[in-house]
mmCIF file of C-alpha atoms in Angstrom:
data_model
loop_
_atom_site.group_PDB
_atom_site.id
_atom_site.type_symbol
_atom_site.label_atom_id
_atom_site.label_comp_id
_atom_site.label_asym_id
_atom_site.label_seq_id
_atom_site.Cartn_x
_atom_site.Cartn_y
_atom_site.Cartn_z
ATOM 1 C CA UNK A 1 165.564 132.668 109.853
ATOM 2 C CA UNK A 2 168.371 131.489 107.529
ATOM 3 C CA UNK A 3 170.253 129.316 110.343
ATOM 4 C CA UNK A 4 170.085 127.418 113.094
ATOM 5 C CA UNK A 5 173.406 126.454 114.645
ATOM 6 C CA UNK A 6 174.495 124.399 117.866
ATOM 7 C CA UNK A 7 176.861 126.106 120.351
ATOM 8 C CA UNK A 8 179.848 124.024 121.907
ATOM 9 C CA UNK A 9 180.966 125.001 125.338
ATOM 10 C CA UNK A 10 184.435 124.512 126.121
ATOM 11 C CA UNK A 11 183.728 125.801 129.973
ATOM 12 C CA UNK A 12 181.586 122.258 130.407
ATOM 13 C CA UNK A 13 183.095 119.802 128.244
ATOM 14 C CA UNK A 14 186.613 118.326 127.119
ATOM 15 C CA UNK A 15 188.326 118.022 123.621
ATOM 16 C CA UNK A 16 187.069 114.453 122.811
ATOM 17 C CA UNK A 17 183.080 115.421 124.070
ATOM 18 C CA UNK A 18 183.166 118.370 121.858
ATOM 19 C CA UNK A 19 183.977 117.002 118.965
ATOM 20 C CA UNK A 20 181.336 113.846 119.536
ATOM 21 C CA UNK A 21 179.113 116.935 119.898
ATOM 22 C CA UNK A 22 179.780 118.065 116.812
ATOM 23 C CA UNK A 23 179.307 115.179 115.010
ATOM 24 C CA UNK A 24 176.074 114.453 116.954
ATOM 25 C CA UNK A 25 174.845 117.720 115.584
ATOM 26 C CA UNK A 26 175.684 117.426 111.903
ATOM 27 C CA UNK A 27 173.313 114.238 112.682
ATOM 28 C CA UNK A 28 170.799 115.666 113.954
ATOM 29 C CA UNK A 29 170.368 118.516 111.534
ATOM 30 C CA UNK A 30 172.328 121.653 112.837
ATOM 31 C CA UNK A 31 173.907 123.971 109.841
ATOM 32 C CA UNK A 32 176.663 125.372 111.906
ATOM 33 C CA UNK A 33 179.056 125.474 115.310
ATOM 34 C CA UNK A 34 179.946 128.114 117.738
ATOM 35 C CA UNK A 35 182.681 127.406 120.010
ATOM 36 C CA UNK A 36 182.986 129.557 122.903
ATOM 37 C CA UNK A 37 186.889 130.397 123.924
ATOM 38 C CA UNK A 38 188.105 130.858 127.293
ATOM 39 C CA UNK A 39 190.974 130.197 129.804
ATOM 40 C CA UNK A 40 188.876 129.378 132.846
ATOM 41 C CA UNK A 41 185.424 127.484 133.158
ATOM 42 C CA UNK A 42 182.689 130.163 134.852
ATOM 43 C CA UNK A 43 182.575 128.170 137.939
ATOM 44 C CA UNK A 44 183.950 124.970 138.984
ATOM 45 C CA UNK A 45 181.069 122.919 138.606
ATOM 46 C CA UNK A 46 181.839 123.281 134.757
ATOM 47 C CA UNK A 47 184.799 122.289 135.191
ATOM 48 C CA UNK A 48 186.622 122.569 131.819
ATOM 49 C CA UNK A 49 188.518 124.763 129.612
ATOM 50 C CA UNK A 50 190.468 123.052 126.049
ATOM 51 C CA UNK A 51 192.166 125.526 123.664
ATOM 52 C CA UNK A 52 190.193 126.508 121.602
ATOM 53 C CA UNK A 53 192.342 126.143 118.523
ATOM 54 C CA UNK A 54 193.365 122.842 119.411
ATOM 55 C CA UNK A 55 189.326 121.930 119.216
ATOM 56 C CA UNK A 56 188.868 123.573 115.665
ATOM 57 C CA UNK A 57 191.791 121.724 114.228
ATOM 58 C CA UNK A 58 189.971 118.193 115.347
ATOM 59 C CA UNK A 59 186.388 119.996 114.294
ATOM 60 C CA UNK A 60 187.980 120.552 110.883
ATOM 61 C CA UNK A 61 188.526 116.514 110.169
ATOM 62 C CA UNK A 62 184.935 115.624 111.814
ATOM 63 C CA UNK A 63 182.356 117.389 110.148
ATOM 64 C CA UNK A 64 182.032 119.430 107.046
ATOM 65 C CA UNK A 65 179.770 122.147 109.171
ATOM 66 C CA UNK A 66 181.021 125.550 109.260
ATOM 67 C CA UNK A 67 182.482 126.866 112.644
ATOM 68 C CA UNK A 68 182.828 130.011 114.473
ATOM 69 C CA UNK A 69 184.384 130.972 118.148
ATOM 70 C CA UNK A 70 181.973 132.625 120.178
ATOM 71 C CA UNK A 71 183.725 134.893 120.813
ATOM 72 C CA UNK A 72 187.729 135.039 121.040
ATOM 73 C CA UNK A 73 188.980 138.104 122.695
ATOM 74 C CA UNK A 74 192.350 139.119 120.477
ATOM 75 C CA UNK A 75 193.445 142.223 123.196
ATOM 76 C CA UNK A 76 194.901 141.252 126.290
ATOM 77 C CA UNK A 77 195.825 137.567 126.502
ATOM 78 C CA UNK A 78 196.659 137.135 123.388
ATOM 79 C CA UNK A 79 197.889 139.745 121.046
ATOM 80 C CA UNK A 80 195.819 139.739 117.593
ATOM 81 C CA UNK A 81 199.174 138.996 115.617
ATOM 82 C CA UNK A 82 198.968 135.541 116.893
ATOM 83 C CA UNK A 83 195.195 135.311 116.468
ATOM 84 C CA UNK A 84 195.469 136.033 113.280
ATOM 85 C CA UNK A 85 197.676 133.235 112.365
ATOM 86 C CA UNK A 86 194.969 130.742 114.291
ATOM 87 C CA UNK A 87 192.144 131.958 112.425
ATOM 88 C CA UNK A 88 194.178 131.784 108.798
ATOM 89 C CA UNK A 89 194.994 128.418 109.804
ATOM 90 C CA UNK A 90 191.645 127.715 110.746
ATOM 91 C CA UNK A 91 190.467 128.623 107.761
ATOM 92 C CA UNK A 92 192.412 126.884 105.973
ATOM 93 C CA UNK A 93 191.668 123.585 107.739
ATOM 94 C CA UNK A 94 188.078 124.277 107.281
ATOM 95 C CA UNK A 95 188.107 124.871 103.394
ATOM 96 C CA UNK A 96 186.799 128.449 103.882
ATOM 97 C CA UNK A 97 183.717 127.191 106.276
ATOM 98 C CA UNK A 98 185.400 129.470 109.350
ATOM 99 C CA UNK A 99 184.475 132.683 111.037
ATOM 100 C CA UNK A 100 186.175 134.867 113.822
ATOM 101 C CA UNK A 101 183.553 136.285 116.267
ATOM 102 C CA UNK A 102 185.607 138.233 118.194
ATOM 103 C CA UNK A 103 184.680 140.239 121.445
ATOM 104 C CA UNK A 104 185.837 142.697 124.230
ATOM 105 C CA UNK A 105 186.447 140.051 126.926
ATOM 106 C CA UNK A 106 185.941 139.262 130.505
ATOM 107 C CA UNK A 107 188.707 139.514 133.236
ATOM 108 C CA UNK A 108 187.940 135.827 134.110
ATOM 109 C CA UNK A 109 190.177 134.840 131.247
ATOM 110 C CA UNK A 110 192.170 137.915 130.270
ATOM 111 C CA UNK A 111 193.949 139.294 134.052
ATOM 112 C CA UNK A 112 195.842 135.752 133.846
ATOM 113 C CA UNK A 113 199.449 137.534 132.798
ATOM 114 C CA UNK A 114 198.926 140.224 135.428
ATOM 115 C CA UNK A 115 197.511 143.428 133.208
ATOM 116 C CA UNK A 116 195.582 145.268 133.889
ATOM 117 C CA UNK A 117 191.850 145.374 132.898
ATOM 118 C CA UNK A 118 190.896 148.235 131.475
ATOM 119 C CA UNK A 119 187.200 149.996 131.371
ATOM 120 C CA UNK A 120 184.921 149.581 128.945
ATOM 121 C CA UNK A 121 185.384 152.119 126.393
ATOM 122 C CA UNK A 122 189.205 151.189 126.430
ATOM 123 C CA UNK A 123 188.782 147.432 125.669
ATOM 124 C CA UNK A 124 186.500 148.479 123.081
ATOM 125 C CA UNK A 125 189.304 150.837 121.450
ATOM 126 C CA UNK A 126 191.836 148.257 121.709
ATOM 127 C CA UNK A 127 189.609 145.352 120.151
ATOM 128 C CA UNK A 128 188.934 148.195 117.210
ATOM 129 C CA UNK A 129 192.924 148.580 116.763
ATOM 130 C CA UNK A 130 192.770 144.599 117.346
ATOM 131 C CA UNK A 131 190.831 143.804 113.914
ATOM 132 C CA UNK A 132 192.575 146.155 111.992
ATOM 133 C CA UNK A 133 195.922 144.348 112.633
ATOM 134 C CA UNK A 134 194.286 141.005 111.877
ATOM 135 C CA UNK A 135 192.687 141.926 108.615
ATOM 136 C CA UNK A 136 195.949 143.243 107.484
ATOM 137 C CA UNK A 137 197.596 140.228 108.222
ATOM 138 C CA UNK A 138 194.887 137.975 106.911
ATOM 139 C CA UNK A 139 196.134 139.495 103.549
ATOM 140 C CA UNK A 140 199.150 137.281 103.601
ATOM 141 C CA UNK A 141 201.623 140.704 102.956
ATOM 142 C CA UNK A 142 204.311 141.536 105.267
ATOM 143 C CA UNK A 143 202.825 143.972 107.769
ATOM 144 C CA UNK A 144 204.085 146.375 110.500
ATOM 145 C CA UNK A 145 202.294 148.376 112.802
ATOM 146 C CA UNK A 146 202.747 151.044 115.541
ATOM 147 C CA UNK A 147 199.520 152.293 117.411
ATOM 148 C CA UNK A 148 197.831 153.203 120.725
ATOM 149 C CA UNK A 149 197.797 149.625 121.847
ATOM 150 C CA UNK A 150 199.704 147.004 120.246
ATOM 151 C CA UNK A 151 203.117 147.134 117.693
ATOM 152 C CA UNK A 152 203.971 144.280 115.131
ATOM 153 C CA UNK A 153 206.962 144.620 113.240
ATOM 154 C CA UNK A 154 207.665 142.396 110.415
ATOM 155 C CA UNK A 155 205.055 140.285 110.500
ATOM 156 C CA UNK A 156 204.083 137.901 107.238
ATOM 157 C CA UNK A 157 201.148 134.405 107.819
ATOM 158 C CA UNK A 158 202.174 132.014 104.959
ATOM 159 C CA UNK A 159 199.567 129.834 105.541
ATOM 160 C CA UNK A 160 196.214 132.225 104.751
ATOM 161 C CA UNK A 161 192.445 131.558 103.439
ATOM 162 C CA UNK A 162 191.788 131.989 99.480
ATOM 163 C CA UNK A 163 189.640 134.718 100.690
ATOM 164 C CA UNK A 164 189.416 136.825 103.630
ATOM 165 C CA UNK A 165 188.255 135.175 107.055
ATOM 166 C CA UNK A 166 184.777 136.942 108.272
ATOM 167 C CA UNK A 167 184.927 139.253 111.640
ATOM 168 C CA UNK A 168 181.872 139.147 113.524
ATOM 169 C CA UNK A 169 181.581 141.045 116.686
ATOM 170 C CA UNK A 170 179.833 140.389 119.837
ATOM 171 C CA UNK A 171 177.939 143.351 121.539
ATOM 172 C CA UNK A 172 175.845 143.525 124.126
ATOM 173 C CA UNK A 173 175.259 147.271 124.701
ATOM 174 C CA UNK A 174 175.040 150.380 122.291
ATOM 175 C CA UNK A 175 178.565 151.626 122.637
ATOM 176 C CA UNK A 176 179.371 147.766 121.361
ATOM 177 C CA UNK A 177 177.079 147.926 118.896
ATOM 178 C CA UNK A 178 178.569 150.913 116.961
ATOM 179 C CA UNK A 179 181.572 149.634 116.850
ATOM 180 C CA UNK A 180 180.545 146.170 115.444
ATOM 181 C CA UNK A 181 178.780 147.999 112.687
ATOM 182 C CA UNK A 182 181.745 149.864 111.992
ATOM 183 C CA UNK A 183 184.421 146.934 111.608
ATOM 184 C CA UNK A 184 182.434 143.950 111.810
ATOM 185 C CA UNK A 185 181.231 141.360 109.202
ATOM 186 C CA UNK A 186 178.374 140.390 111.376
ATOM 187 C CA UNK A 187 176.898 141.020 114.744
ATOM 188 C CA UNK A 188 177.007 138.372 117.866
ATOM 189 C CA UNK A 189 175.031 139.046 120.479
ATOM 190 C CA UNK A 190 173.042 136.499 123.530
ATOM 191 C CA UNK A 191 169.517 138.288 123.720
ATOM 192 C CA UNK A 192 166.645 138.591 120.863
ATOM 193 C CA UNK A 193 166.934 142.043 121.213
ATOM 194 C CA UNK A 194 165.132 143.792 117.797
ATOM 195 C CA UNK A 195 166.564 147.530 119.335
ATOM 196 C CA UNK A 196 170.243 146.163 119.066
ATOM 197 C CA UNK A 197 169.810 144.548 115.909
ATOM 198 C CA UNK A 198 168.119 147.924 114.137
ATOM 199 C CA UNK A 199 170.888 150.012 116.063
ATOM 200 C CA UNK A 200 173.812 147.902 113.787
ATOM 201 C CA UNK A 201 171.982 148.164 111.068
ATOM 202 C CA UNK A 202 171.874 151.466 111.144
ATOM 203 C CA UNK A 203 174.717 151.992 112.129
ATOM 204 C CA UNK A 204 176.635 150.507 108.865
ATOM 205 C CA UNK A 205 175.951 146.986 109.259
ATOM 206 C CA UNK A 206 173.651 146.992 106.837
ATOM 207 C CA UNK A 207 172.662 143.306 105.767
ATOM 208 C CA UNK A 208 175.495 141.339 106.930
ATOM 209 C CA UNK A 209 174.802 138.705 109.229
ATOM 210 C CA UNK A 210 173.155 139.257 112.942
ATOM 211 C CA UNK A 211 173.782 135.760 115.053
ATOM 212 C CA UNK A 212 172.181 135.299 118.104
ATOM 213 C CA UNK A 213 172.906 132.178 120.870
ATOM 214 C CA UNK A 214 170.907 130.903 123.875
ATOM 215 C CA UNK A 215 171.277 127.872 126.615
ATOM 216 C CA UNK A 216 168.627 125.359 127.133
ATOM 217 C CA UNK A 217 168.108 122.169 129.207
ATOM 218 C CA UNK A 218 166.781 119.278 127.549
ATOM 219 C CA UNK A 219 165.241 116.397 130.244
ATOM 220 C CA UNK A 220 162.365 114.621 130.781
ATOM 221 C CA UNK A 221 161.970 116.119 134.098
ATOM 222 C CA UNK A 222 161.577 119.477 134.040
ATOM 223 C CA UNK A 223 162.568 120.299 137.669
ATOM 224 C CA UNK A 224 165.489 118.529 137.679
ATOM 225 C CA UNK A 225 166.176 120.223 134.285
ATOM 226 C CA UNK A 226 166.396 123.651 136.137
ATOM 227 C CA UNK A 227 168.010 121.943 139.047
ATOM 228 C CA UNK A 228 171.321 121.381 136.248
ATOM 229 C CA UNK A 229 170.837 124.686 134.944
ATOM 230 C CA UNK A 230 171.224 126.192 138.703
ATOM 231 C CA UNK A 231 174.336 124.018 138.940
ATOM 232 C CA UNK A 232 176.119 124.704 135.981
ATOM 233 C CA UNK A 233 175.327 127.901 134.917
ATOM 234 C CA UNK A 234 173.911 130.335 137.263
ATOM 235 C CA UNK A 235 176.125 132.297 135.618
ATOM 236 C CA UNK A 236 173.404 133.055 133.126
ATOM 237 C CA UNK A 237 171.484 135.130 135.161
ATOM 238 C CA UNK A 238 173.962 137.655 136.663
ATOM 239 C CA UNK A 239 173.403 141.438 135.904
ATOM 240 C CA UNK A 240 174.969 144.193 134.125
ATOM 241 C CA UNK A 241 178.919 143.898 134.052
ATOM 242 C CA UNK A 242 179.636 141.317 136.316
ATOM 243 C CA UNK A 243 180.276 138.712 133.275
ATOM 244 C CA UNK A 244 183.145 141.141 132.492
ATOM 245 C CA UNK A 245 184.716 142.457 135.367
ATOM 246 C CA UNK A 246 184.801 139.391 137.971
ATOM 247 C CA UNK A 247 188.714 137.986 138.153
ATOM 248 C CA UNK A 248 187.967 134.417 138.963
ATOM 249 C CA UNK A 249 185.403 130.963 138.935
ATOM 250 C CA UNK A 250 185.491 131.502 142.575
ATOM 251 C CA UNK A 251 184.175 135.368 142.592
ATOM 252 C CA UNK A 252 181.332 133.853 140.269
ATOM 253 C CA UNK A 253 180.622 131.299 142.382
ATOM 254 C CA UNK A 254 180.093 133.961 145.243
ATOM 255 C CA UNK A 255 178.131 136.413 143.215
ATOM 256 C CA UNK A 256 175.935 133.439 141.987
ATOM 257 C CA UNK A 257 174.762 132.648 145.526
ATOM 258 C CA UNK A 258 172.172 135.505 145.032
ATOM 259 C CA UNK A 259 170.795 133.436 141.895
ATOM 260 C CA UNK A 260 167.956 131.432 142.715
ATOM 261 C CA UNK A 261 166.161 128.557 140.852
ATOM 262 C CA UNK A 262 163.039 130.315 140.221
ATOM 263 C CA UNK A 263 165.132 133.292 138.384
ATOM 264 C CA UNK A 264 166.633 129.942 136.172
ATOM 265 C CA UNK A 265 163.241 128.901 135.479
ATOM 266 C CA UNK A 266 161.647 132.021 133.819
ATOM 267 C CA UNK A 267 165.142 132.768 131.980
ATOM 268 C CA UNK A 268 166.060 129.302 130.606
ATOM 269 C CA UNK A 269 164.055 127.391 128.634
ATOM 270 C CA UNK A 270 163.969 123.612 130.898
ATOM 271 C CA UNK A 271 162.310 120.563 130.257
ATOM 272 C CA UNK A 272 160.972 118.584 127.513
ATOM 273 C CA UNK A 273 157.762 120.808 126.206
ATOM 274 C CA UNK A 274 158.590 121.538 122.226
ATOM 275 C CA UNK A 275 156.754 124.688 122.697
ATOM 276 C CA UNK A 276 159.005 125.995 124.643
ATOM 277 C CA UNK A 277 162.178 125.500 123.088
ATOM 278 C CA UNK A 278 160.742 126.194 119.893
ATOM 279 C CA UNK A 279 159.613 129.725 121.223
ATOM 280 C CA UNK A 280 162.765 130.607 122.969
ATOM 281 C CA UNK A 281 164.140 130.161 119.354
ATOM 282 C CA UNK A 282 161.360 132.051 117.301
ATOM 283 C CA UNK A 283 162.250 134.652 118.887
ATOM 284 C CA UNK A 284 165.460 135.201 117.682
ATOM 285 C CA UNK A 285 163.902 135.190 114.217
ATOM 286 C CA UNK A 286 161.155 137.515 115.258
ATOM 287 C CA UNK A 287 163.770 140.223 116.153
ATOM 288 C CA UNK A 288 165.544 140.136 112.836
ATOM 289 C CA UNK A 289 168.490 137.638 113.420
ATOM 290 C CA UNK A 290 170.071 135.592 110.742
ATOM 291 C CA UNK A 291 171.293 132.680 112.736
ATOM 292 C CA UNK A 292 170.675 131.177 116.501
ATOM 293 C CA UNK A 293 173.467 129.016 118.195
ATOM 294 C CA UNK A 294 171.780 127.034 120.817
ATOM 295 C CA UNK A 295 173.275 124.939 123.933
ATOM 296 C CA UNK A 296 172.356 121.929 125.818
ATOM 297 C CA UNK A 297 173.406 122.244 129.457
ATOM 298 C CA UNK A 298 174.431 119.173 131.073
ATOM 299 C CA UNK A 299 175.420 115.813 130.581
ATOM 300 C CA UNK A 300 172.571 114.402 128.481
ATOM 301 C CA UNK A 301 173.721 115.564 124.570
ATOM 302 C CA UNK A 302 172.066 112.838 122.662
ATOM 303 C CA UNK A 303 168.971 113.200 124.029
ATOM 304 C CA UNK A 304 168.868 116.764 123.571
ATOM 305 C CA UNK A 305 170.028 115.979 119.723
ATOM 306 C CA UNK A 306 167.041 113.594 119.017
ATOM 307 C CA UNK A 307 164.777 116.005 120.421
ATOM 308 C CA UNK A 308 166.064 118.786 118.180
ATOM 309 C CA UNK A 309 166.010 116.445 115.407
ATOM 310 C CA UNK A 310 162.522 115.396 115.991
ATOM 311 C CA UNK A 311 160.417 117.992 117.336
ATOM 312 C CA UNK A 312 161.985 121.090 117.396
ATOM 313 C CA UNK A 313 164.027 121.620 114.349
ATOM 314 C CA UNK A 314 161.440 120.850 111.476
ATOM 315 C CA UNK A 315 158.799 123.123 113.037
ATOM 316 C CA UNK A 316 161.115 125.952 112.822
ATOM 317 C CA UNK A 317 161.737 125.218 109.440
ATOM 318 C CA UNK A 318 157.967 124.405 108.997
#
């Protein structure tokens, strides 16, 4: 495996934490960020949500590692004209080190305005007519544009990249993964799946770029390690569409009152075993992925650095 990145969560911590994260895992060895984007937090107990953008601009002055959101949905909540001018921009501040991952959504952060949220196969037409309006206006020309879902008229970004900003798209079942072959620079996707991986390659991704990202919890104890996990992010464990169709933190919260701690246990990698962390990553690389973005969950980052730094990034790289 080429790369193995650390993942900052905007759901669980603020601006200033983030960026200390960042710098924390430049230290400890990291080649690249993901940063995930999202109006609300999953559940309460998370209990934060920055911009996004805001974040990359501070990222871009604190460490020289390339970054990636993981994943910004350009459809509903924010129409791709404007995303486009944040990821030029953000390219820009990062001297070319930037990447859009880009995905289909969830209603948690898109119903905000009041639209409606469409099924499946319609977000995944609108994030297709999505990327076509950014990469046009990535080009820096004047562009307007009148399709099924979205019309810019007039529209020129002044400040753009030397070259053009990289589109990765998240999928996470077949129908996703044919379209990210078809318009995407990469593949993102959260399981070390080797099916999904040989489906975008054959669908037209060819050799560009399959990502994969996971949540751990570093601790010394390793009960109390899934205790935090259970807390945080039951989230993690829910089924099927759920992720993308519940409206609110509160609806999660509900539907994560069937989650129990023994489910966390033999889905999250918890505790302080190197084994086990360094398996949970292998695997990624044993499916055919290019990069993995991991997570710490919970409050204790800089002892979940040194332990990456120590024991289980050189025996991946061993």
């Amino acid at each position: 495996m080429a790369h193995f990145g650390y993942f900052l969560s905007c759901e669980e911590h603020g601006p200033a934490e983030l960026v200390e994260q960042a710098r924390l895992a430049e230290e400890a060895g990291f080649d690249c960020l993901w940063i995930s984007d999202h109006y609300h937090p999953w559940n309460d107990q998370q209990g934060q949500s920055p911009f996004v953008w805001s974040v990359i601009g501070a990222l871009s002055e604190a460490v020289s590692l390339p970054v990636e959101t993981a994943v910004t949905c350009p459809t509903v909540r924010i129409h791709p004209a404007v995303i486009a001018q944040a990821a030029a921009t953000s390219a820009v501040q990062l001297g070319g080190r930037f990447r859009l991952g880009v995905g289909s959504g969830e209603a948690l952060n898109e119903h905000i305005l009041g639209d409606a949220w469409p099924e499946t196969p319609v977000r995944l037409e609108m994030l297709e007519e999505a990327v076509a309006v950014i990469r046009k206006l990535l080009t820096g020309e004047q562009v307007s544009h009148r399709g099924t879902h979205y019309t810019v008229e007039n529209a020129r970004l002044y400040t753009v990249p030397d070259e053009p900003v990289p589109i990765d798209v998240s999928a996470f079942g077949p129908q996703a993964a044919e379209v990210a072959a078809r318009i995407g620079d990469g593949l993102i996707t959260m399981t070390p799946d080797a099916d999904m991986v040989e489906r975008y390659r054959r669908g037209g991704g060819g050799v560009s770029p399959v990502s994969g990202g996971l949540k751990v919890c570093w601790g010394p104890d390793r009960e109390e390690a899934v205790r935090t996990v259970h807390r945080l992010w039951p989230n993690e464990s829910l089924p099927g569409e759920l992720p993308q169709v519940l409206p609110t933190p509160r609806h999660f919260e509900q539907a994560c009152e069937l989650v129990t701690q023994e489910q966390i246990a033999e889905s999250v990698p918890c505790g302080d075993d190197p084994d086990a962390h360094i398996e949970a990553l292998a695997a990624f690389a044993d499916a055919g992925f290019d990069a993995v973005y991991v997570n710490q969950i919970g409050k204790d980052q800089r002892g979940f650095f040194d332990f990456y730094r120590t024991k289980v990034l050189p025996a991946l790289r061993g």
